[in-house]
mmCIF file of C-alpha atoms in Angstrom:
data_model
loop_
_atom_site.group_PDB
_atom_site.id
_atom_site.type_symbol
_atom_site.label_atom_id
_atom_site.label_comp_id
_atom_site.label_asym_id
_atom_site.label_seq_id
_atom_site.Cartn_x
_atom_site.Cartn_y
_atom_site.Cartn_z
ATOM 1 C CA MET A 1 -18.594 -5.729 3.325
ATOM 2 C CA GLU A 2 -15.975 -7.410 0.644
ATOM 3 C CA THR A 3 -13.600 -8.348 3.309
ATOM 4 C CA CYS A 4 -16.639 -10.122 4.917
ATOM 5 C CA ILE A 5 -17.402 -12.698 2.555
ATOM 6 C CA ASP A 6 -13.689 -13.198 0.985
ATOM 7 C CA GLY A 7 -13.847 -14.933 5.002
ATOM 8 C CA PHE A 8 -15.743 -17.744 3.597
ATOM 9 C CA PRO A 9 -13.843 -20.655 1.575
ATOM 10 C CA ASP A 10 -14.788 -21.196 -1.887
ATOM 11 C CA GLY A 11 -18.682 -23.331 -2.215
ATOM 12 C CA GLU A 12 -21.791 -23.260 -2.239
ATOM 13 C CA PHE A 13 -21.798 -21.377 1.205
ATOM 14 C CA ARG A 14 -20.038 -18.856 0.822
ATOM 15 C CA ASP A 15 -22.274 -17.816 -2.779
ATOM 16 C CA LYS A 16 -25.260 -18.036 -0.490
ATOM 17 C CA VAL A 17 -23.891 -14.869 1.719
ATOM 18 C CA LYS A 18 -22.694 -13.001 -1.512
ATOM 19 C CA GLU A 19 -25.918 -13.624 -2.421
ATOM 20 C CA SER A 20 -27.155 -12.205 0.495
ATOM 21 C CA PHE A 21 -25.137 -8.971 0.529
ATOM 22 C CA ASN A 22 -26.343 -8.240 -2.739
ATOM 23 C CA ASN A 23 -29.296 -5.571 -0.994
ATOM 24 C CA GLY A 24 -26.966 -3.641 0.837
ATOM 25 C CA ARG A 25 -24.461 -3.265 -1.827
ATOM 26 C CA GLU A 26 -27.111 -2.555 -3.949
ATOM 27 C CA PHE A 27 -28.040 -0.054 -1.382
ATOM 28 C CA THR A 28 -24.317 0.710 -0.721
ATOM 29 C CA SER A 29 -23.606 1.483 -4.783
ATOM 30 C CA ASN A 30 -27.259 3.848 -4.772
ATOM 31 C CA ALA A 31 -25.871 5.971 -2.012
ATOM 32 C CA LEU A 32 -22.575 7.078 -2.994
ATOM 33 C CA ALA A 33 -24.850 8.247 -6.504
ATOM 34 C CA LEU A 34 -26.749 10.039 -4.673
ATOM 35 C CA ILE A 35 -23.471 12.100 -2.753
ATOM 36 C CA GLU A 36 -22.086 11.749 -6.057
ATOM 37 C CA LYS A 37 -24.643 13.814 -7.459
ATOM 38 C CA ALA A 38 -24.892 16.353 -3.852
ATOM 39 C CA SER A 39 -20.832 16.359 -4.255
ATOM 40 C CA SER A 40 -21.251 17.485 -7.715
ATOM 41 C CA PHE A 41 -24.053 20.068 -7.177
ATOM 42 C CA LEU A 42 -22.335 22.146 -4.458
ATOM 43 C CA SER A 43 -19.245 22.025 -6.372
ATOM 44 C CA ALA A 44 -20.635 24.397 -9.070
ATOM 45 C CA LEU A 45 -22.314 26.365 -6.341
ATOM 46 C CA LYS A 46 -19.266 27.029 -4.612
ATOM 47 C CA GLY A 47 -16.308 26.136 -6.893
ATOM 48 C CA SER A 48 -13.057 24.486 -6.356
ATOM 49 C CA GLN A 49 -13.199 21.869 -3.157
ATOM 50 C CA ARG A 50 -12.346 18.297 -1.918
ATOM 51 C CA ARG A 51 -13.884 16.099 -4.074
ATOM 52 C CA LEU A 52 -15.586 13.272 -1.385
ATOM 53 C CA LEU A 53 -16.382 10.652 -4.325
ATOM 54 C CA ALA A 54 -15.890 10.275 -8.040
ATOM 55 C CA GLY A 55 -16.828 9.073 -10.803
ATOM 56 C CA GLU A 56 -15.223 6.802 -13.373
ATOM 57 C CA GLU A 57 -12.777 9.528 -15.475
ATOM 58 C CA ASP A 58 -14.314 9.628 -19.193
ATOM 59 C CA ASN A 59 -10.889 8.744 -20.996
ATOM 60 C CA GLY A 60 -10.799 7.013 -18.524
ATOM 61 C CA GLY A 61 13.458 -8.165 -0.989
ATOM 62 C CA GLY A 62 16.634 -10.297 -0.493
ATOM 63 C CA ALA A 63 19.639 -9.058 1.613
ATOM 64 C CA ALA A 64 21.322 -8.359 -1.687
ATOM 65 C CA ASP A 65 18.725 -5.991 -2.562
ATOM 66 C CA PRO A 66 21.073 -2.033 -3.340
ATOM 67 C CA HIS A 67 17.659 -1.145 -2.174
ATOM 68 C CA LEU A 68 17.404 -2.341 1.166
ATOM 69 C CA ALA A 69 21.328 -1.053 1.848
ATOM 70 C CA LEU A 70 21.063 1.449 5.196
ATOM 71 C CA ALA A 71 24.056 4.440 5.352
ATOM 72 C CA GLU A 72 25.350 4.975 8.882
ATOM 73 C CA ASP A 73 22.232 7.748 9.625
ATOM 74 C CA GLY A 74 19.764 4.558 9.134
ATOM 75 C CA ILE A 75 18.239 5.998 5.467
ATOM 76 C CA PRO A 76 18.060 3.893 2.592
ATOM 77 C CA GLU A 77 20.893 5.150 0.629
ATOM 78 C CA TRP A 78 18.651 5.202 -2.195
ATOM 79 C CA VAL A 79 16.871 7.941 -0.377
ATOM 80 C CA PRO A 80 17.790 10.961 -2.417
ATOM 81 C CA ASP A 81 19.560 14.355 -0.970
ATOM 82 C CA GLY A 82 16.586 16.314 -0.136
ATOM 83 C CA ASP A 83 14.631 14.042 0.967
ATOM 84 C CA ARG A 84 17.763 12.571 3.428
ATOM 85 C CA ARG A 85 18.500 16.171 4.645
ATOM 86 C CA VAL A 86 14.583 16.167 5.366
ATOM 87 C CA LEU A 87 14.542 13.416 7.439
ATOM 88 C CA LYS A 88 18.208 13.537 9.406
ATOM 89 C CA GLY A 89 17.224 17.078 10.495
ATOM 90 C CA GLY A 90 13.190 18.333 9.579
ATOM 91 C CA GLY A 91 11.688 17.486 12.551
ATOM 92 C CA PHE A 92 11.718 13.241 12.256
ATOM 93 C CA LYS A 93 13.444 11.052 14.801
ATOM 94 C CA ASN A 94 15.957 13.101 16.819
ATOM 95 C CA ASN A 95 13.764 15.518 17.058
ATOM 96 C CA LEU A 96 10.808 13.500 17.830
ATOM 97 C CA THR A 97 9.710 13.444 21.930
ATOM 98 C CA PRO A 98 8.217 9.780 22.550
ATOM 99 C CA ASN A 99 5.807 9.170 25.429
ATOM 100 C CA VAL A 100 7.253 5.705 25.800
ATOM 101 C CA ILE A 101 10.350 3.944 24.282
ATOM 102 C CA VAL A 102 10.315 0.187 23.500
ATOM 103 C CA ALA A 103 13.399 -1.721 23.226
ATOM 104 C CA LYS A 104 13.170 -4.946 23.437
ATOM 105 C CA ASP A 105 17.024 -5.717 25.253
ATOM 106 C CA GLY A 106 15.371 -4.202 28.203
ATOM 107 C CA SER A 107 16.741 -0.164 28.024
ATOM 108 C CA GLY A 108 13.366 1.071 27.373
ATOM 109 C CA LYS A 109 10.257 1.086 29.969
ATOM 110 C CA PHE A 110 9.004 -1.548 27.848
ATOM 111 C CA LYS A 111 10.092 -4.996 26.077
ATOM 112 C CA THR A 112 7.610 -5.381 23.835
ATOM 113 C CA ILE A 113 5.061 -3.257 21.450
ATOM 114 C CA ASN A 114 2.211 -4.588 22.989
ATOM 115 C CA GLU A 115 3.248 -3.803 26.623
ATOM 116 C CA ALA A 116 3.373 -0.289 25.467
ATOM 117 C CA LEU A 117 -0.207 -0.343 23.406
ATOM 118 C CA ALA A 118 -1.655 -1.606 26.065
ATOM 119 C CA ALA A 119 -0.417 1.034 29.000
ATOM 120 C CA MET A 120 -1.552 3.737 26.322
ATOM 121 C CA PRO A 121 -4.145 6.287 28.000
ATOM 122 C CA LYS A 122 -7.077 6.420 27.304
ATOM 123 C CA THR A 123 -7.231 10.101 26.624
ATOM 124 C CA TYR A 124 -3.995 12.196 25.505
ATOM 125 C CA SER A 125 -3.353 15.082 23.511
ATOM 126 C CA GLY A 126 -1.955 15.701 20.000
ATOM 127 C CA ARG A 127 0.055 12.558 19.038
ATOM 128 C CA TYR A 128 1.137 9.554 21.104
ATOM 129 C CA VAL A 129 4.797 9.054 20.064
ATOM 130 C CA ILE A 130 6.293 4.976 20.648
ATOM 131 C CA TYR A 131 9.996 4.910 19.782
ATOM 132 C CA VAL A 132 10.929 0.989 18.820
ATOM 133 C CA LYS A 133 14.194 0.715 19.431
ATOM 134 C CA GLU A 134 16.529 -1.464 17.363
ATOM 135 C CA GLY A 135 15.524 -5.527 17.659
ATOM 136 C CA VAL A 136 13.339 -7.995 15.661
ATOM 137 C CA TYR A 137 9.782 -8.171 17.939
ATOM 138 C CA ALA A 138 8.203 -11.256 17.151
ATOM 139 C CA GLU A 139 4.415 -10.624 18.143
ATOM 140 C CA TYR A 140 0.849 -9.493 16.495
ATOM 141 C CA VAL A 141 0.707 -5.897 15.991
ATOM 142 C CA THR A 142 -3.298 -4.098 15.958
ATOM 143 C CA ILE A 143 -3.366 -0.018 16.702
ATOM 144 C CA THR A 144 -7.192 -0.502 16.855
ATOM 145 C CA LYS A 145 -9.966 2.417 15.955
ATOM 146 C CA LYS A 146 -9.508 3.604 19.412
ATOM 147 C CA MET A 147 -5.798 4.719 18.688
ATOM 148 C CA ALA A 148 -5.774 7.802 16.955
ATOM 149 C CA SER A 149 -3.058 10.179 16.014
ATOM 150 C CA VAL A 150 -0.946 6.944 16.761
ATOM 151 C CA THR A 151 3.193 7.697 15.364
ATOM 152 C CA MET A 152 5.742 4.943 15.764
ATOM 153 C CA TYR A 153 9.499 5.213 15.011
ATOM 154 C CA GLY A 154 12.207 2.848 15.116
ATOM 155 C CA ASP A 155 15.920 3.246 14.113
ATOM 156 C CA GLY A 156 15.467 2.209 11.004
ATOM 157 C CA SER A 157 13.349 -0.727 8.563
ATOM 158 C CA ARG A 158 16.552 -2.966 8.626
ATOM 159 C CA LYS A 159 16.666 -2.089 12.361
ATOM 160 C CA SER A 160 13.282 -2.579 13.951
ATOM 161 C CA ILE A 161 11.052 -4.949 12.594
ATOM 162 C CA VAL A 162 7.897 -6.752 13.919
ATOM 163 C CA THR A 163 8.084 -9.573 12.446
ATOM 164 C CA GLY A 164 5.256 -12.939 12.149
ATOM 165 C CA SER A 165 4.589 -16.161 9.694
ATOM 166 C CA LYS A 166 0.870 -16.118 10.262
ATOM 167 C CA ASN A 167 -0.756 -17.504 6.864
ATOM 168 C CA PHE A 168 -3.547 -19.051 4.668
ATOM 169 C CA ALA A 169 -2.284 -22.451 4.373
ATOM 170 C CA ASP A 170 -2.392 -23.182 8.238
ATOM 171 C CA GLY A 171 -6.323 -22.297 8.069
ATOM 172 C CA LEU A 172 -6.534 -18.123 8.233
ATOM 173 C CA THR A 173 -8.537 -16.026 6.478
ATOM 174 C CA THR A 174 -6.186 -13.262 4.317
ATOM 175 C CA PHE A 175 -7.259 -10.289 6.487
ATOM 176 C CA LYS A 176 -6.319 -12.719 10.348
ATOM 177 C CA THR A 177 -2.709 -13.695 8.919
ATOM 178 C CA ALA A 178 -1.946 -9.751 9.333
ATOM 179 C CA THR A 179 1.528 -9.126 11.551
ATOM 180 C CA PHE A 180 0.684 -5.326 12.235
ATOM 181 C CA ALA A 181 -2.416 -3.869 11.567
ATOM 182 C CA ALA A 182 -2.914 -0.191 11.713
ATOM 183 C CA GLN A 183 -6.421 1.038 12.521
ATOM 184 C CA GLY A 184 -6.518 3.968 14.448
ATOM 185 C CA ASP A 185 -6.591 7.013 12.101
ATOM 186 C CA GLY A 186 -4.036 9.250 11.485
ATOM 187 C CA PHE A 187 -0.998 6.470 12.124
ATOM 188 C CA MET A 188 2.094 6.797 11.203
ATOM 189 C CA ALA A 189 4.878 5.142 11.174
ATOM 190 C CA ILE A 190 9.305 5.975 10.060
ATOM 191 C CA GLY A 191 11.894 3.981 9.901
ATOM 192 C CA MET A 192 9.741 0.906 11.041
ATOM 193 C CA GLY A 193 9.533 -2.460 9.293
ATOM 194 C CA PHE A 194 6.965 -4.915 8.657
ATOM 195 C CA GLN A 195 7.614 -8.773 8.154
ATOM 196 C CA ASN A 196 5.884 -11.806 7.188
ATOM 197 C CA THR A 197 8.378 -14.625 6.881
ATOM 198 C CA ALA A 198 5.720 -17.579 6.042
ATOM 199 C CA GLY A 199 6.896 -17.785 2.420
ATOM 200 C CA ALA A 200 5.342 -18.660 -0.780
ATOM 201 C CA ALA A 201 4.069 -22.283 -0.397
ATOM 202 C CA LYS A 202 1.933 -20.687 2.618
ATOM 203 C CA HIS A 203 0.244 -18.500 -0.047
ATOM 204 C CA GLN A 204 -1.582 -15.260 1.494
ATOM 205 C CA ALA A 205 0.760 -14.037 4.427
ATOM 206 C CA VAL A 206 -0.164 -10.389 4.856
ATOM 207 C CA ALA A 207 2.633 -8.038 7.360
ATOM 208 C CA LEU A 208 1.001 -4.704 7.375
ATOM 209 C CA LEU A 209 -3.260 -4.436 7.464
ATOM 210 C CA VAL A 210 -3.669 -0.852 6.820
ATOM 211 C CA GLN A 211 -7.703 1.247 7.625
ATOM 212 C CA SER A 212 -6.291 3.887 9.263
ATOM 213 C CA ASP A 213 -7.688 6.898 7.788
ATOM 214 C CA LYS A 214 -4.719 9.962 6.816
ATOM 215 C CA SER A 215 -1.960 7.349 7.257
ATOM 216 C CA VAL A 216 1.480 8.185 6.475
ATOM 217 C CA PHE A 217 4.315 5.800 6.013
ATOM 218 C CA LEU A 218 7.926 6.963 5.709
ATOM 219 C CA ASN A 219 11.243 4.603 5.277
ATOM 220 C CA CYS A 220 9.619 2.041 5.990
ATOM 221 C CA TRP A 221 9.598 -1.899 4.687
ATOM 222 C CA MET A 222 6.832 -3.925 3.619
ATOM 223 C CA ASP A 223 8.201 -7.999 3.526
ATOM 224 C CA GLY A 224 6.728 -10.613 1.918
ATOM 225 C CA PHE A 225 5.641 -12.502 -0.667
ATOM 226 C CA GLN A 226 2.010 -13.084 -1.199
ATOM 227 C CA ASP A 227 -0.043 -10.268 0.433
ATOM 228 C CA THR A 228 2.513 -8.633 1.555
ATOM 229 C CA LEU A 229 1.106 -5.369 2.224
ATOM 230 C CA TYR A 230 -3.072 -4.852 2.487
ATOM 231 C CA ALA A 231 -3.828 -0.894 1.947
ATOM 232 C CA HIS A 232 -7.647 -2.233 2.822
ATOM 233 C CA SER A 233 -9.074 1.113 2.821
ATOM 234 C CA LYS A 234 -8.899 5.344 3.483
ATOM 235 C CA ALA A 235 -6.485 7.079 2.803
ATOM 236 C CA GLN A 236 -3.505 6.627 2.761
ATOM 237 C CA PHE A 237 -0.117 8.081 1.850
ATOM 238 C CA TYR A 238 3.128 5.781 1.526
ATOM 239 C CA ARG A 239 7.046 8.013 0.815
ATOM 240 C CA ASN A 240 10.376 6.085 0.119
ATOM 241 C CA CYS A 241 9.094 2.422 1.178
ATOM 242 C CA VAL A 242 10.599 -1.037 -0.190
ATOM 243 C CA ILE A 243 7.873 -2.873 -0.950
ATOM 244 C CA THR A 244 8.689 -7.158 -1.301
ATOM 245 C CA GLY A 245 6.541 -9.711 -3.041
ATOM 246 C CA THR A 246 5.513 -12.519 -5.456
ATOM 247 C CA ILE A 247 1.403 -12.264 -5.648
ATOM 248 C CA ASP A 248 -1.037 -9.287 -4.908
ATOM 249 C CA PHE A 249 1.391 -7.957 -2.761
ATOM 250 C CA VAL A 250 0.112 -4.458 -2.695
ATOM 251 C CA PHE A 251 -3.519 -5.352 -2.592
ATOM 252 C CA GLY A 252 -7.112 -3.893 -1.272
ATOM 253 C CA ASP A 253 -9.347 -0.849 -1.578
ATOM 254 C CA ALA A 254 -7.866 1.959 0.263
ATOM 255 C CA ALA A 255 -7.412 5.199 -1.896
ATOM 256 C CA ALA A 256 -3.522 5.116 -1.613
ATOM 257 C CA VAL A 257 -0.277 6.951 -3.338
ATOM 258 C CA PHE A 258 2.543 5.327 -3.495
ATOM 259 C CA GLN A 259 5.676 7.999 -3.975
ATOM 260 C CA ASN A 260 9.410 6.862 -4.345
ATOM 261 C CA CYS A 261 9.274 3.707 -3.364
ATOM 262 C CA VAL A 262 10.677 0.697 -4.549
ATOM 263 C CA LEU A 263 9.123 -2.605 -5.341
ATOM 264 C CA THR A 264 11.680 -6.095 -5.240
ATOM 265 C CA LEU A 265 9.182 -8.895 -7.323
ATOM 266 C CA ARG A 266 10.745 -11.917 -5.167
ATOM 267 C CA ARG A 267 10.279 -15.928 -6.669
ATOM 268 C CA PRO A 268 7.265 -17.204 -6.474
ATOM 269 C CA MET A 269 7.381 -21.142 -6.636
ATOM 270 C CA ASP A 270 7.881 -22.233 -10.197
ATOM 271 C CA ASN A 271 4.011 -22.741 -11.420
ATOM 272 C CA GLN A 272 3.241 -19.123 -9.884
ATOM 273 C CA GLN A 273 3.621 -15.770 -11.607
ATOM 274 C CA ASN A 274 4.571 -11.669 -9.997
ATOM 275 C CA ILE A 275 1.766 -9.376 -9.675
ATOM 276 C CA ALA A 276 2.610 -6.207 -8.094
ATOM 277 C CA THR A 277 -0.725 -5.183 -7.464
ATOM 278 C CA ALA A 278 -4.502 -5.757 -7.459
ATOM 279 C CA GLN A 279 -6.766 -3.348 -6.162
ATOM 280 C CA GLY A 280 -10.177 -3.328 -5.336
ATOM 281 C CA ARG A 281 -12.794 -1.169 -6.612
ATOM 282 C CA ALA A 282 -15.734 -2.522 -6.144
ATOM 283 C CA ASP A 283 -17.522 0.443 -7.512
ATOM 284 C CA GLY A 284 -17.082 3.023 -9.718
ATOM 285 C CA ARG A 285 -18.149 5.522 -7.936
ATOM 286 C CA GLU A 286 -15.575 4.916 -5.095
ATOM 287 C CA ALA A 287 -12.737 7.320 -4.272
ATOM 288 C CA THR A 288 -9.900 5.354 -4.326
ATOM 289 C CA GLY A 289 -7.592 3.329 -6.022
ATOM 290 C CA PHE A 290 -3.354 2.806 -6.477
ATOM 291 C CA VAL A 291 -1.176 5.616 -7.374
ATOM 292 C CA LEU A 292 2.939 4.701 -8.174
ATOM 293 C CA GLN A 293 4.606 8.301 -8.834
ATOM 294 C CA LYS A 294 8.052 7.935 -9.213
ATOM 295 C CA CYS A 295 8.503 4.292 -8.163
ATOM 296 C CA GLU A 296 10.756 1.546 -8.951
ATOM 297 C CA PHE A 297 10.299 -2.250 -9.913
ATOM 298 C CA ASN A 298 13.154 -4.179 -9.438
ATOM 299 C CA ALA A 299 14.014 -7.668 -8.528
ATOM 300 C CA GLU A 300 15.644 -10.463 -6.275
ATOM 301 C CA PRO A 301 18.827 -11.838 -7.668
ATOM 302 C CA ALA A 302 17.254 -15.838 -7.145
ATOM 303 C CA LEU A 303 14.314 -14.802 -9.874
ATOM 304 C CA THR A 304 16.287 -13.613 -12.508
ATOM 305 C CA ASP A 305 18.504 -16.535 -12.006
ATOM 306 C CA ALA A 306 19.290 -18.718 -15.669
ATOM 307 C CA LYS A 307 19.916 -21.740 -13.618
ATOM 308 C CA LEU A 308 16.084 -21.377 -12.504
ATOM 309 C CA PRO A 309 12.573 -21.752 -14.066
ATOM 310 C CA PRO A 310 11.336 -18.027 -15.693
ATOM 311 C CA ILE A 311 8.887 -16.432 -13.757
ATOM 312 C CA ARG A 312 6.190 -14.155 -15.487
ATOM 313 C CA ASN A 313 5.962 -10.494 -13.997
ATOM 314 C CA TYR A 314 3.141 -7.954 -13.711
ATOM 315 C CA LEU A 315 2.004 -4.995 -13.057
ATOM 316 C CA GLY A 316 -1.388 -5.557 -11.558
ATOM 317 C CA ARG A 317 -4.613 -7.492 -12.084
ATOM 318 C CA PRO A 318 -8.106 -6.381 -11.222
ATOM 319 C CA TRP A 319 -8.882 -8.109 -8.024
ATOM 320 C CA ARG A 320 -12.534 -6.300 -8.221
ATOM 321 C CA GLU A 321 -15.083 -4.675 -10.919
ATOM 322 C CA PHE A 322 -13.899 -1.249 -10.769
ATOM 323 C CA SER A 323 -10.223 -2.294 -9.812
ATOM 324 C CA ARG A 324 -8.487 1.728 -10.508
ATOM 325 C CA THR A 325 -4.301 1.513 -10.878
ATOM 326 C CA VAL A 326 -2.457 4.226 -12.047
ATOM 327 C CA ILE A 327 1.473 4.668 -12.664
ATOM 328 C CA MET A 328 3.397 7.683 -13.392
ATOM 329 C CA GLU A 329 6.728 8.913 -13.478
ATOM 330 C CA SER A 330 8.309 4.791 -12.556
ATOM 331 C CA ASP A 331 10.717 3.179 -13.654
ATOM 332 C CA ILE A 332 9.665 0.167 -14.901
ATOM 333 C CA PRO A 333 12.450 -2.541 -15.982
ATOM 334 C CA ALA A 334 11.910 -5.805 -18.603
ATOM 335 C CA ILE A 335 11.518 -8.477 -16.657
ATOM 336 C CA ILE A 336 7.874 -7.067 -16.402
ATOM 337 C CA ASP A 337 5.779 -8.765 -18.710
ATOM 338 C CA LYS A 338 5.796 -6.517 -22.316
ATOM 339 C CA ALA A 339 1.274 -7.167 -21.565
ATOM 340 C CA GLY A 340 1.778 -5.429 -18.882
ATOM 341 C CA TYR A 341 -1.186 -6.772 -16.548
ATOM 342 C CA MET A 342 -2.720 -9.704 -16.440
ATOM 343 C CA PRO A 343 -6.414 -10.963 -16.508
ATOM 344 C CA TRP A 344 -7.484 -11.943 -12.515
ATOM 345 C CA ASN A 345 -10.325 -15.048 -13.900
ATOM 346 C CA GLY A 346 -11.319 -14.531 -17.897
ATOM 347 C CA GLU A 347 -13.298 -11.717 -18.638
ATOM 348 C CA PHE A 348 -13.810 -9.927 -14.882
ATOM 349 C CA ALA A 349 -13.860 -6.462 -15.134
ATOM 350 C CA LEU A 350 -11.636 -5.486 -17.828
ATOM 351 C CA LYS A 351 -14.380 -3.317 -19.598
ATOM 352 C CA THR A 352 -14.497 -1.894 -16.056
ATOM 353 C CA LEU A 353 -11.451 -1.292 -14.683
ATOM 354 C CA TYR A 354 -9.491 1.993 -14.922
ATOM 355 C CA TYR A 355 -5.531 1.216 -15.790
ATOM 356 C CA ALA A 356 -3.492 3.655 -17.432
ATOM 357 C CA GLU A 357 0.423 4.780 -17.325
ATOM 358 C CA TYR A 358 1.959 7.937 -17.926
ATOM 359 C CA ALA A 359 6.017 9.463 -18.092
ATOM 360 C CA ASN A 360 7.142 6.302 -16.881
ATOM 361 C CA LYS A 361 10.893 5.368 -18.105
ATOM 362 C CA GLY A 362 12.584 2.137 -18.192
ATOM 363 C CA PRO A 363 12.886 -0.855 -21.025
ATOM 364 C CA GLY A 364 10.196 -2.309 -19.683
ATOM 365 C CA ALA A 365 7.794 1.217 -20.221
ATOM 366 C CA ASP A 366 6.834 0.866 -24.065
ATOM 367 C CA THR A 367 2.976 0.283 -23.961
ATOM 368 C CA ALA A 368 3.102 -1.256 -27.520
ATOM 369 C CA GLY A 369 2.751 -4.819 -26.372
ATOM 370 C CA ARG A 370 0.169 -3.398 -23.805
ATOM 371 C CA VAL A 371 -3.176 -5.059 -23.076
ATOM 372 C CA ALA A 372 -5.950 -4.386 -25.302
ATOM 373 C CA TRP A 373 -8.434 -4.325 -22.251
ATOM 374 C CA PRO A 374 -11.064 -1.897 -23.056
ATOM 375 C CA GLY A 375 -10.400 -0.489 -19.699
ATOM 376 C CA TYR A 376 -6.719 -0.155 -19.928
ATOM 377 C CA LYS A 377 -6.076 3.638 -21.065
ATOM 378 C CA LYS A 378 -2.379 3.291 -21.801
ATOM 379 C CA VAL A 379 0.140 6.229 -22.065
ATOM 380 C CA ILE A 380 -2.897 9.134 -20.386
ATOM 381 C CA SER A 381 -2.126 13.093 -20.828
ATOM 382 C CA LYS A 382 -1.306 15.156 -18.290
ATOM 383 C CA ALA A 383 -4.086 16.462 -18.198
ATOM 384 C CA ASP A 384 -6.156 13.302 -16.547
ATOM 385 C CA ALA A 385 -2.532 12.787 -14.880
ATOM 386 C CA THR A 386 -2.867 15.607 -13.024
ATOM 387 C CA LYS A 387 -5.941 14.205 -11.129
ATOM 388 C CA PHE A 388 -3.864 11.112 -9.842
ATOM 389 C CA THR A 389 -1.236 13.476 -8.171
ATOM 390 C CA VAL A 390 -1.135 13.551 -4.475
ATOM 391 C CA ASP A 391 -3.259 16.805 -4.340
ATOM 392 C CA ASN A 392 -5.845 15.742 -6.267
ATOM 393 C CA PHE A 393 -6.132 12.098 -5.428
ATOM 394 C CA LEU A 394 -5.669 12.014 -1.776
ATOM 395 C CA HIS A 395 -6.194 16.006 -0.852
ATOM 396 C CA ALA A 396 -3.677 15.573 1.560
ATOM 397 C CA LYS A 397 -1.895 18.866 2.436
ATOM 398 C CA PRO A 398 -4.035 19.331 5.609
ATOM 399 C CA TRP A 399 -3.054 15.908 7.151
ATOM 400 C CA ILE A 400 1.036 15.214 5.256
ATOM 401 C CA ASP A 401 1.679 19.060 6.170
ATOM 402 C CA PRO A 402 1.769 18.384 9.683
ATOM 403 C CA THR A 403 3.683 15.234 9.788
ATOM 404 C CA GLY A 404 6.257 17.474 8.408
ATOM 405 C CA THR A 405 6.953 14.103 5.367
ATOM 406 C CA PRO A 406 8.643 15.261 2.587
ATOM 407 C CA VAL A 407 6.142 15.133 -0.109
ATOM 408 C CA LYS A 408 5.545 16.176 -3.730
ATOM 409 C CA TYR A 409 2.123 17.141 -4.338
ATOM 410 C CA ASP A 410 2.687 17.675 -8.001
ATOM 411 C CA PHE A 411 5.057 15.907 -11.077
ATOM 412 C CA PHE A 412 8.725 15.371 -10.156
ATOM 413 C CA THR A 413 8.896 16.208 -14.565
#
């Protein structure tokens, strides 16, 4: 519903369309309330079980970036030794048997990813595995809703790259600018790069759009400027990924956990600022939100160039009324503005959002100068932070464990 409204330009017609959706939105909100009550009742009868819907809490890069450097094994140099051992010998790449091989140089069955997808059988058992050999693939790819349980792996996130340049300035809605769109449930990407090269002046330009439920992205690179990663909806898990961008470069309304990822701030236009996240929860009963755990924020060299005008950098802003973002056990540098967050528009969502931090480190982790919004909880207790671990927030063991993905279900410390 919100995506549909976003497709219309600002103006009287958009306002009328938005008004026409109000009844539907109210119906959805009422349905969520009913499901929430039913879930609570069942929980009381059966004890602890998966919480389908949750109410609001009471207490509420550039090439020079060292995090993009690859070791000889094709795994980023910054990946911890434990994860490296798993990636090299625990069921990835060398132990994957591809159904098809895509190779731009002609050494595979197909030269493009789209050719491989077009040849997929309508029915198959288990996971359908596509190996994308090293190369830059200039094509727009969609893993459709009918393509469930697809695994796509490459030779490394800076070696197997899908690239495009569609953008808002050239007349497309944000949703339609994506270079790569994952819709089919259970999608998994390993060692792949997703890129949108439109640049800061072209405004919204999505590199990766994800609508896949129970999707996993491991050791991937999402490279762009504004709106790089559209974590649109459903449950998503990101591990050891690098995401680069400027304005709202991780946005959407998914229930997404980013674990051990690097968010690299790039240089926007001189009259702009950087905002890492823009979560879009539209109803307080939605079990969605962004959790950044043991992540690192850094900057490409151009952003900190003393010869260029200074740029202000923020952790996030509320795209929708009940925006929810929790940053925990992460490294926040001094380049992040002391306020931490910036408003979307005036007082919008400042009372209804849920922003919180827990056990962060670094010169930018001091919350003394943070915003004084009613919805910002500053540093929450460990008990409250526990609600946002992978285990509790995504209930992900049944679908992450079978993939062999390195994951920390609780806290790192």
